[in-house]
mmCIF file of C-alpha atoms in Angstrom:
data_model
loop_
_atom_site.group_PDB
_atom_site.id
_atom_site.type_symbol
_atom_site.label_atom_id
_atom_site.label_comp_id
_atom_site.label_asym_id
_atom_site.label_seq_id
_atom_site.Cartn_x
_atom_site.Cartn_y
_atom_site.Cartn_z
ATOM 1 C CA UNK A 11 135.325 188.815 98.283
ATOM 2 C CA UNK A 12 137.332 186.376 100.444
ATOM 3 C CA UNK A 13 139.445 187.598 103.254
ATOM 4 C CA UNK A 14 142.215 185.556 104.401
ATOM 5 C CA UNK A 15 141.747 183.947 108.145
ATOM 6 C CA UNK A 16 143.527 186.017 111.183
ATOM 7 C CA UNK A 17 146.617 184.184 112.435
ATOM 8 C CA UNK A 18 145.355 183.825 115.484
ATOM 9 C CA UNK A 19 142.043 181.993 113.878
ATOM 10 C CA UNK A 20 144.685 179.442 111.894
ATOM 11 C CA UNK A 21 146.274 178.471 115.153
ATOM 12 C CA UNK A 22 143.112 177.669 116.297
ATOM 13 C CA UNK A 23 141.449 175.541 113.415
ATOM 14 C CA UNK A 24 144.913 173.975 113.726
ATOM 15 C CA UNK A 25 145.144 173.548 116.646
ATOM 16 C CA UNK A 26 141.070 172.525 116.839
ATOM 17 C CA UNK A 27 142.611 169.842 114.173
ATOM 18 C CA UNK A 28 144.625 168.645 116.771
ATOM 19 C CA UNK A 29 141.875 167.818 118.594
ATOM 20 C CA UNK A 30 139.693 166.318 116.374
ATOM 21 C CA UNK A 31 142.391 163.555 114.904
ATOM 22 C CA UNK A 32 143.332 162.842 118.712
ATOM 23 C CA UNK A 33 146.970 164.228 118.843
ATOM 24 C CA UNK A 34 145.516 166.296 121.492
ATOM 25 C CA UNK A 35 143.971 164.663 124.384
ATOM 26 C CA UNK A 36 142.636 165.254 127.572
ATOM 27 C CA UNK A 37 144.397 165.899 129.931
ATOM 28 C CA UNK A 38 147.581 166.939 127.523
ATOM 29 C CA UNK A 39 149.324 169.775 127.754
ATOM 30 C CA UNK A 40 149.384 172.348 124.670
ATOM 31 C CA UNK A 41 153.487 173.230 123.722
ATOM 32 C CA UNK A 42 154.850 176.604 124.731
ATOM 33 C CA UNK A 43 153.372 179.452 123.481
ATOM 34 C CA UNK A 44 157.144 180.382 121.699
ATOM 35 C CA UNK A 45 157.034 177.128 120.561
ATOM 36 C CA UNK A 46 153.187 177.249 118.666
ATOM 37 C CA UNK A 47 154.736 180.307 117.227
ATOM 38 C CA UNK A 48 158.020 179.476 115.929
ATOM 39 C CA UNK A 49 155.591 176.193 114.826
ATOM 40 C CA UNK A 50 152.627 178.220 113.073
ATOM 41 C CA UNK A 51 154.596 180.518 112.095
ATOM 42 C CA UNK A 52 153.150 183.402 113.624
ATOM 43 C CA UNK A 53 153.310 186.284 116.857
ATOM 44 C CA UNK A 54 153.106 185.081 119.974
ATOM 45 C CA UNK A 55 150.113 187.343 120.545
ATOM 46 C CA UNK A 56 147.633 185.241 117.764
ATOM 47 C CA UNK A 57 148.420 182.207 120.013
ATOM 48 C CA UNK A 58 147.286 183.695 123.139
ATOM 49 C CA UNK A 59 144.657 184.904 121.704
ATOM 50 C CA UNK A 60 143.755 181.438 120.249
ATOM 51 C CA UNK A 61 144.531 179.997 123.472
ATOM 52 C CA UNK A 62 142.363 182.481 124.955
ATOM 53 C CA UNK A 63 139.188 181.359 122.309
ATOM 54 C CA UNK A 64 140.014 177.964 123.598
ATOM 55 C CA UNK A 65 139.439 178.415 127.143
ATOM 56 C CA UNK A 66 136.743 180.193 126.557
ATOM 57 C CA UNK A 67 135.267 177.561 124.858
ATOM 58 C CA UNK A 68 136.304 175.253 127.587
ATOM 59 C CA UNK A 69 138.285 173.024 125.628
ATOM 60 C CA UNK A 70 141.492 174.029 128.085
ATOM 61 C CA UNK A 71 142.431 175.596 131.406
ATOM 62 C CA UNK A 72 145.816 177.920 131.226
ATOM 63 C CA UNK A 73 147.708 178.331 134.553
ATOM 64 C CA UNK A 74 150.362 180.023 135.257
ATOM 65 C CA UNK A 75 153.447 178.884 137.920
ATOM 66 C CA UNK A 76 155.439 176.405 137.147
ATOM 67 C CA UNK A 77 155.402 172.308 137.188
ATOM 68 C CA UNK A 78 152.819 169.859 136.642
ATOM 69 C CA UNK A 79 149.369 171.715 136.388
ATOM 70 C CA UNK A 80 150.587 174.986 134.629
ATOM 71 C CA UNK A 81 150.253 176.065 130.971
ATOM 72 C CA UNK A 82 147.455 175.350 128.794
ATOM 73 C CA UNK A 83 146.489 171.798 129.816
ATOM 74 C CA UNK A 84 143.368 169.891 127.474
ATOM 75 C CA UNK A 85 140.620 169.275 129.230
ATOM 76 C CA UNK A 86 138.028 168.437 126.487
ATOM 77 C CA UNK A 87 137.561 167.485 122.909
ATOM 78 C CA UNK A 88 134.734 169.818 120.644
ATOM 79 C CA UNK A 89 131.603 168.234 120.153
ATOM 80 C CA UNK A 90 130.745 170.108 117.201
ATOM 81 C CA UNK A 91 128.247 173.100 116.611
ATOM 82 C CA UNK A 92 128.227 174.847 119.996
ATOM 83 C CA UNK A 93 132.134 175.193 119.981
ATOM 84 C CA UNK A 94 132.327 176.720 116.883
ATOM 85 C CA UNK A 95 129.238 179.033 117.753
ATOM 86 C CA UNK A 96 130.710 180.403 120.391
ATOM 87 C CA UNK A 97 134.062 180.964 118.722
ATOM 88 C CA UNK A 98 132.025 183.180 115.810
ATOM 89 C CA UNK A 99 130.709 184.506 118.366
ATOM 90 C CA UNK A 100 133.976 185.293 120.626
ATOM 91 C CA UNK A 101 135.204 186.669 117.175
ATOM 92 C CA UNK A 102 132.166 188.445 116.018
ATOM 93 C CA UNK A 103 132.026 190.265 119.124
ATOM 94 C CA UNK A 104 134.765 192.778 119.100
ATOM 95 C CA UNK A 105 134.979 192.467 122.855
ATOM 96 C CA UNK A 106 137.837 190.472 125.036
ATOM 97 C CA UNK A 107 137.542 186.626 125.976
ATOM 98 C CA UNK A 108 137.765 187.604 129.957
ATOM 99 C CA UNK A 109 134.406 189.578 129.429
ATOM 100 C CA UNK A 110 132.180 186.540 128.968
ATOM 101 C CA UNK A 111 131.499 185.286 131.607
ATOM 102 C CA UNK A 112 129.661 188.145 132.653
ATOM 103 C CA UNK A 113 128.157 188.319 129.805
ATOM 104 C CA UNK A 114 127.013 184.979 130.276
ATOM 105 C CA UNK A 115 125.373 186.287 133.616
ATOM 106 C CA UNK A 116 123.330 188.380 132.236
ATOM 107 C CA UNK A 117 122.220 186.038 129.447
ATOM 108 C CA UNK A 118 121.031 183.724 131.793
ATOM 109 C CA UNK A 119 119.470 186.172 133.295
ATOM 110 C CA UNK A 120 117.786 187.651 130.616
ATOM 111 C CA UNK A 121 116.653 183.968 129.650
ATOM 112 C CA UNK A 122 114.814 183.649 133.308
ATOM 113 C CA UNK A 123 113.803 186.689 133.490
ATOM 114 C CA UNK A 124 111.697 186.208 130.478
ATOM 115 C CA UNK A 125 110.631 182.035 131.641
ATOM 116 C CA UNK A 126 107.159 182.689 132.714
ATOM 117 C CA UNK A 127 108.229 179.752 135.258
ATOM 118 C CA UNK A 128 111.272 182.030 136.189
ATOM 119 C CA UNK A 129 111.408 183.760 139.818
ATOM 120 C CA UNK A 130 112.681 186.875 140.212
ATOM 121 C CA UNK A 131 116.621 187.715 138.451
ATOM 122 C CA UNK A 132 119.369 186.819 141.109
#
């Protein structure tokens, strides 16, 4: 039984493809949500979700406002397995991407606590 990918997963795959093949590079701005939505034929909420995942993966930075530093800016290129693993974790966990930093903090504390050379958790 195969299922169709969700719309945001399709958007994510197409943006990642552009990053990998060099059409988008660090320092470039992503097109506005509205333009991506029209280009990919999906709702803006699907574009927003893909952007959240890209941000959680450390590939883009977003900033509201106007001017050259606003919008979604590419800050890194996909390097392979870790980005795919992060995407799957975010997709499978069913939690908002914004909760990822709190979760990562807890994981790192747990890792330090289980390490024999680690001091007390901070």
